Structures are given as structure tokens and as C-alpha cells.
Amino acid sequence: MSETAVSRGLDVLVVGGGSAALCAAIAARRSGASVRLVEQAPASLRGGNTRHARNFRLMHDRPAWYVPDNYGEDAFFKDLLRVTHGATDEQLARVLIRGSATIATWLDGNGVRLQDPASGVMPYSKRTAFFLGGGKAMINALYATAAKLGVTIDYDSEVVALAFGEDRDCEADILHDDRIDRITPKTLVLCSGGHQANIDWLRESFGDAADNFMIRGTPYVTGSVLRLLLDAGVKPVGNPSRAHMVVVDARGPKFDGGIVTRITAIPHGIVVDHDGRRFHDEGEDARKTHFARWGARIAACPGQIAYLILDAKGFGRALPTALPPIRADTVASLASAVGLNPAALETTIMDFNAATGDDDNVPAIERCTKGLVPPKSRAALPLVVPPFAAYPLRPGVTFTHFGVAVDDRMRVMKNDGSPARNVFAAGMIMAANVLSNGYLAGLGVTLSAVFGRLAGEEAARRAQPGERGDGD
Ligand SMILES: Cc1cc2nc3c(=O)[nH]c(=O)nc-3n(C[C@H](O)[C@H](O)[C@H](O)COP(=O)(O)OP(=O)(O)OC[C@H]3O[C@@H](n4cnc5c(N)ncnc54)[C@H](O)[C@@H]3O)c2cc1C
């Protein structure tokens, strides 16, 4: 490795390349700061997990062309309380929710285009707005705006060391092309996501099961900056052994499968473990979001593997999938094709079929099994029509509920309870302050965009002459 080159005179260094980083960089630049953004991924894979996103959550008192009806501050906060079971920092949550009221127009002003819900292309939602062209288009628009505004953007650039303290410039060592550049910015904005792509770190919390997890997003979010902050005495928040997991097709890629590997047809069939046995009520939750509840269940199965089994009728009711299912004309040959014991699967299906009702007066969706453990409490229809189909299932990790504590100006909090006055964090690296449990659709991008914008503005303000060494 060649010698370290030192570059000085920068106001704000933004670390990361997803929505939090881009919103922070643009906001800081628009506030008059000189800004450099370093993204670990190559340009072709820039954008972190934001590439995979479709929509974002926003409060609004009246309909706008991009979102119907209304969704007020209290309704948003109530939804957040419900999914987190009350484990949210109310002050920060209200900063987030109020900030969401202006984020759509701010993004639009920075080149991001939204879907018109009247087009009918996306599902109805009064809580979220959808990006035209998805998260990738959003990311591309923000990169173009940042570049146009004069933000310096470096790809293939990994932050490998950080130093900061009161009344001095920060230091960041950037690994690029096998050499280290040391940058000494006045302020840092850390937007490098959580640690969900770091299997070794996941193993510390989930044991060997972590080896069988699929990571739905970018492999570059390894928590390296999060680790540097914790080692430097920044206060952790949340719990590294809690993760948002959904059920995904086990045949998808280990990383970056995105949303298309989700399996959304569980209520139309039965789910068995690697012994061919059912282990949970497949009809308990028939909403289209049911897949989010099955990730953790499959993570608890031996080998973290399970199989969705459908007959031809159930398959006909399912939405299309990225990969076709494994199909066979008999239950025994289907079992052999996926590596299950044929006799065990035949017994499970025979018992299941025998427990399904045949009362034609009961609508199919309302039928439940009788005397079966576990029951199937909705859409309990016998699996009898060939060909039979199977999807192998694994848990797919979206993010972990763990990060660093921040105050309401996005400054990271130290273990001694004081803020680091020139170090800011935004996005999933600090999401656990408001979301230490559960998930609300569209909250990830809202968190990143609203807190990213705020962190960028605060970092630029802090970098101004006269602002340094001030009090609060
Ligand atoms: C499949 C999938 C679908 C999703 N769909 C939605 C959705 O529809 N709506 C929604 O609101 N949310 C969605 N989310 C969640 C949402 O994408 C994230 O919450 C959001 O993108 C987080 O943004 P971020 O900027 O904080 O982090 P990320 O987008 O994860 O970006 C982190 C960035 O930091 C970079 N980085 C990491 N370490 C370093 C380092 N040491 N040096 C330099 N750079 C580094 C990474 O390369 C990456 O670019 C989805 C997530 C996934 C995985």
C-alpha cells in the first residue's frame, strides 16, 4: 500500500452513498458548505439499499397529486408506537414525522420524480408516495443533482478509520485503489447504514443460523463505520439481535435479491420444515404483508429452511414470482425433487387434507381446519390438484435494529451523555432511535431522507466560521 495523502480544507465529509448520504450532501451543499461524498461501492452498485426501495411514508393534511386523502402527525405517530411497542424516542420521532411533511417537495426540487397514484400502476396508499422508476431512479436523480451542485463524489472509497474530538478538525482515512487518503473535514456526516451484510457480526447475535440468512440488499453495508463509532465511545442504541426479516426464495442470490425474491403466496398453501412437518398457521395473516412475519419463523427452523407447498389451484391464486416453483405431478416426486422425505410430506398433506372442511356454503377464504395442530385458520383448502409446486424458503434480512444514538440535531451521542459536536449520523445507522422494533412500509427512506437533510444542514452550519467551539 502506498503512503497516506492528506487533503485539508473541506467543510463536510459525507460517508455512504444511499438516500441518507445524498440528502445530507445536497442539503449541506445548498447551505453553502464544501462537500465530499465517499461511497464504498463501485459506481455501478452505488445507492445502498435505497436502490431497492419503492416508496416512502409522509404525513400530509390534505391530498396532493402524489398521495391521496390525508395522514396526520398523530396517525403516523400512532402507527410508529404500534410497531415499536412504544420503544421510540418521541422527540426524534416527531422531528421525523414533521420533516416528512416537506420531504416530497424537497426531493422533487432535487430532481426526484414521483408516481401519480391515479395512474393505477401502484397499490393504493394514503401513507406512502411511490418513486417514478423506483429507488434506482431516485438515487440516480440525487447523484446527478449532487454533482451539478458541486459535491465531490468518490466511488470504491471505503472509510477505514475515523478520529474526532472537540474544537479540532475530524479525520477520516479512505481506502481507495489500494492506498489511504486522509481527509480532515470540519464535520462528518455518517450515513453508512447498519451492519446487516456482515455475517460474522450477525453470527455474534444469531449464532450459526446467520450463515443461512439471505441479505436482501447491498453487500457493502457491513457496519464498519458503526464499529468505528462504537469503539470511539459513541453510545449504541437498539439491539443487534433484532432484525427485520421477510421470507425469500432460497434460490435467490445471497445478497442484493431486492424485493422480487419475496414469497407472497403462503396463505394459498402449507409451509413445512425440513422434516416435512407444518409448524405454523399459514392462514393466521392473509394480508399481502404476511411475508414480513414469516422471516423470523423460518430463521427459527432447523437449518433455517422451509418449503411452501401448493397444488395447482393454490398456485393459480398466487402472484407471479421471479423464479418459477419446482413442480411435479405427485407429492412424492415433489418431495424428492426438493430433498424432503416423500413419506413424511405425503403424511403431512394427507392429514391436512383430512382436516379441511368441504362445506361449499363457506367461502374458500374463510375455511379453517378442524382438529389439526397447528391449525390453518383461513383458506384451508385441500392440496389435491396436480401438478404440485414447491418454493424453498429462507429468512431474508432487510436491516438490524441497532445503531448509534443521536440528539435532535443528528449529532452522535457519546457514552458520557454529551453530543460529539462535529459528528452527525443519519439513516439506518441511527434508525433504531425511533425504530427499535418492527417496521412500517416506507419508513426506511423517510428516515434516511428527512434525517439526512437535517444532518447535512446541521453539519454545514457547524462548519461555518464562528460556529465552531460554540455551545449548544
Ligand atoms: C429489498 C429492500 C427493499 C426496500 N424497500 C423499501 C421501500 O420500498 N421503502 C422504504 O422506505 N425503505 C425500503 N427499504 C429500506 C431502505 O432501502 C433503507 O432503509 C434505506 O435505503 C437506507 O438508506 P441509508 O442511506 O441509511 O443506507 P443505505 O441505502 O443502506 O446506504 C448505506 C451506504 O453506505 C455505504 N457504506 C457502508 N460502509 C461504508 C464505508 N465504510 N465507507 C464508505 N461507504 C460505506 C454503502 O455502500 C451504502 O451505499 C428496502 C430495503 C431493502 C433491502
GROMACS .gro file of C-alpha atoms and ligand atoms in nm, residues 15-21 38-41 46-57 143 157-160 191-193 196 216-218 220-225 257-259 397-399 426-429 439 441-446 448, ligand 1:
model
  112
   15VAL     CA    1  -1.983   0.881   0.433
   16GLY     CA    2  -2.216   0.650   0.240
   17GLY     CA    3  -2.393   0.651  -0.092
   18GLY     CA    4  -2.762   0.583  -0.021
   19SER     CA    5  -3.052   0.823   0.030
   20ALA     CA    6  -2.931   0.949   0.369
   21ALA     CA    7  -2.588   1.037   0.231
   38VAL     CA    8  -1.740   0.880  -0.026
   39GLU     CA    9  -1.924   0.563  -0.128
   40GLN     CA   10  -1.763   0.223  -0.071
   41ALA     CA   11  -1.947   0.058  -0.359
   46ARG     CA   12  -2.394   0.288  -0.580
   47GLY     CA   13  -2.700   0.376  -0.379
   48GLY     CA   14  -2.700   0.122  -0.095
   49ASN     CA   15  -3.036  -0.032  -0.019
   50THR     CA   16  -3.216   0.273  -0.148
   51ARG     CA   17  -3.177   0.117  -0.494
   52HIS     CA   18  -3.434  -0.143  -0.391
   53ALA     CA   19  -3.692   0.091  -0.237
   54ARG     CA   20  -4.024   0.182  -0.397
   55ASN     CA   21  -4.198   0.425  -0.165
   56PHE     CA   22  -4.165   0.649   0.139
   57ARG     CA   23  -4.401   0.743   0.422
  143TYR     CA   24  -2.645   1.180  -0.768
  157SER     CA   25  -1.385   0.454  -0.140
  158GLU     CA   26  -1.415   0.287   0.199
  159VAL     CA   27  -1.377   0.473   0.528
  160VAL     CA   28  -1.145   0.255   0.736
  191CYS     CA   29  -2.473   0.761   0.656
  192SER     CA   30  -2.321   0.416   0.608
  193GLY     CA   31  -2.623   0.207   0.711
  196GLN     CA   32  -2.685  -0.645   0.823
  216ARG     CA   33  -3.188  -0.862   0.072
  217GLY     CA   34  -2.974  -0.560  -0.002
  218THR     CA   35  -2.623  -0.440  -0.074
  220TYR     CA   36  -2.142  -0.310   0.126
  221VAL     CA   37  -2.337  -0.230   0.443
  222THR     CA   38  -2.108  -0.420   0.679
  223GLY     CA   39  -2.125  -0.187   0.978
  224SER     CA   40  -1.757  -0.092   0.953
  225VAL     CA   41  -1.828   0.273   1.039
  257GLY     CA   42  -3.200  -1.004  -0.428
  258GLY     CA   43  -3.416  -0.694  -0.372
  259ILE     CA   44  -3.792  -0.720  -0.349
  397VAL     CA   45  -3.265  -0.977   0.634
  398THR     CA   46  -3.362  -0.619   0.545
  399PHE     CA   47  -3.185  -0.442   0.835
  426ALA     CA   48  -2.841   0.984   0.951
  427GLY     CA   49  -3.033   0.693   0.800
  428MET     CA   50  -3.021   0.330   0.905
  429ILE     CA   51  -2.706   0.383   1.114
  439TYR     CA   52  -4.128  -0.181   1.061
  441ALA     CA   53  -4.376   0.039   0.499
  442GLY     CA   54  -4.187   0.333   0.352
  443LEU     CA   55  -4.024   0.436   0.680
  444GLY     CA   56  -3.667   0.345   0.578
  445VAL     CA   57  -3.637   0.603   0.303
  446THR     CA   58  -3.828   0.866   0.502
  448SER     CA   59  -3.289   0.848   0.558
  473LIG     C1   60  -3.504  -0.516  -0.069
  473LIG     C2   61  -3.530  -0.390   0.005
  473LIG     C3   62  -3.644  -0.315  -0.025
  473LIG     C4   63  -3.670  -0.197   0.046
  473LIG     N1   64  -3.781  -0.125   0.012
  473LIG     C5   65  -3.807  -0.009   0.078
  473LIG     C6   66  -3.916   0.075   0.040
  473LIG     O1   67  -3.990   0.046  -0.055
  473LIG     N2   68  -3.936   0.189   0.112
  473LIG     C7   69  -3.855   0.226   0.216
  473LIG     O2   70  -3.879   0.330   0.278
  473LIG     N3   71  -3.749   0.151   0.251
  473LIG     C8   72  -3.723   0.036   0.184
  473LIG     N4   73  -3.613  -0.039   0.219
  473LIG     C9   74  -3.525   0.013   0.323
  473LIG    C10   75  -3.445   0.129   0.267
  473LIG     O3   76  -3.390   0.091   0.143
  473LIG    C11   77  -3.334   0.170   0.362
  473LIG     O4   78  -3.392   0.196   0.487
  473LIG    C12   79  -3.265   0.295   0.312
  473LIG     O5   80  -3.220   0.277   0.181
  473LIG    C13   81  -3.148   0.325   0.400
  473LIG     O6   82  -3.076   0.432   0.345
  473LIG     P1   83  -2.935   0.470   0.406
  473LIG     O7   84  -2.883   0.579   0.318
  473LIG     O8   85  -2.945   0.492   0.552
  473LIG     O9   86  -2.848   0.338   0.390
  473LIG     P2   87  -2.812   0.254   0.262
  473LIG    O10   88  -2.904   0.285   0.148
  473LIG    O11   89  -2.803   0.113   0.303
  473LIG    O12   90  -2.669   0.308   0.222
  473LIG    C14   91  -2.554   0.287   0.300
  473LIG    C15   92  -2.437   0.323   0.212
  473LIG    O13   93  -2.317   0.329   0.288
  473LIG    C16   94  -2.211   0.276   0.211
  473LIG     N5   95  -2.105   0.235   0.304
  473LIG    C17   96  -2.111   0.142   0.403
  473LIG     N6   97  -1.994   0.136   0.470
  473LIG    C18   98  -1.913   0.229   0.415
  473LIG    C19   99  -1.778   0.271   0.442
  473LIG     N7  100  -1.703   0.216   0.538
  473LIG     N8  101  -1.725   0.369   0.364
  473LIG    C20  102  -1.798   0.428   0.265
  473LIG     N9  103  -1.925   0.391   0.236
  473LIG    C21  104  -1.982   0.294   0.311
  473LIG    C22  105  -2.274   0.162   0.134
  473LIG    O14  106  -2.203   0.128   0.018
  473LIG    C23  107  -2.411   0.223   0.100
  473LIG    O15  108  -2.408   0.294  -0.020
  473LIG    C24  109  -3.582  -0.156   0.149
  473LIG    C25  110  -3.467  -0.228   0.178
  473LIG    C26  111  -3.440  -0.344   0.106
  473LIG    C27  112  -3.316  -0.422   0.138
   0.00000   0.00000   0.00000
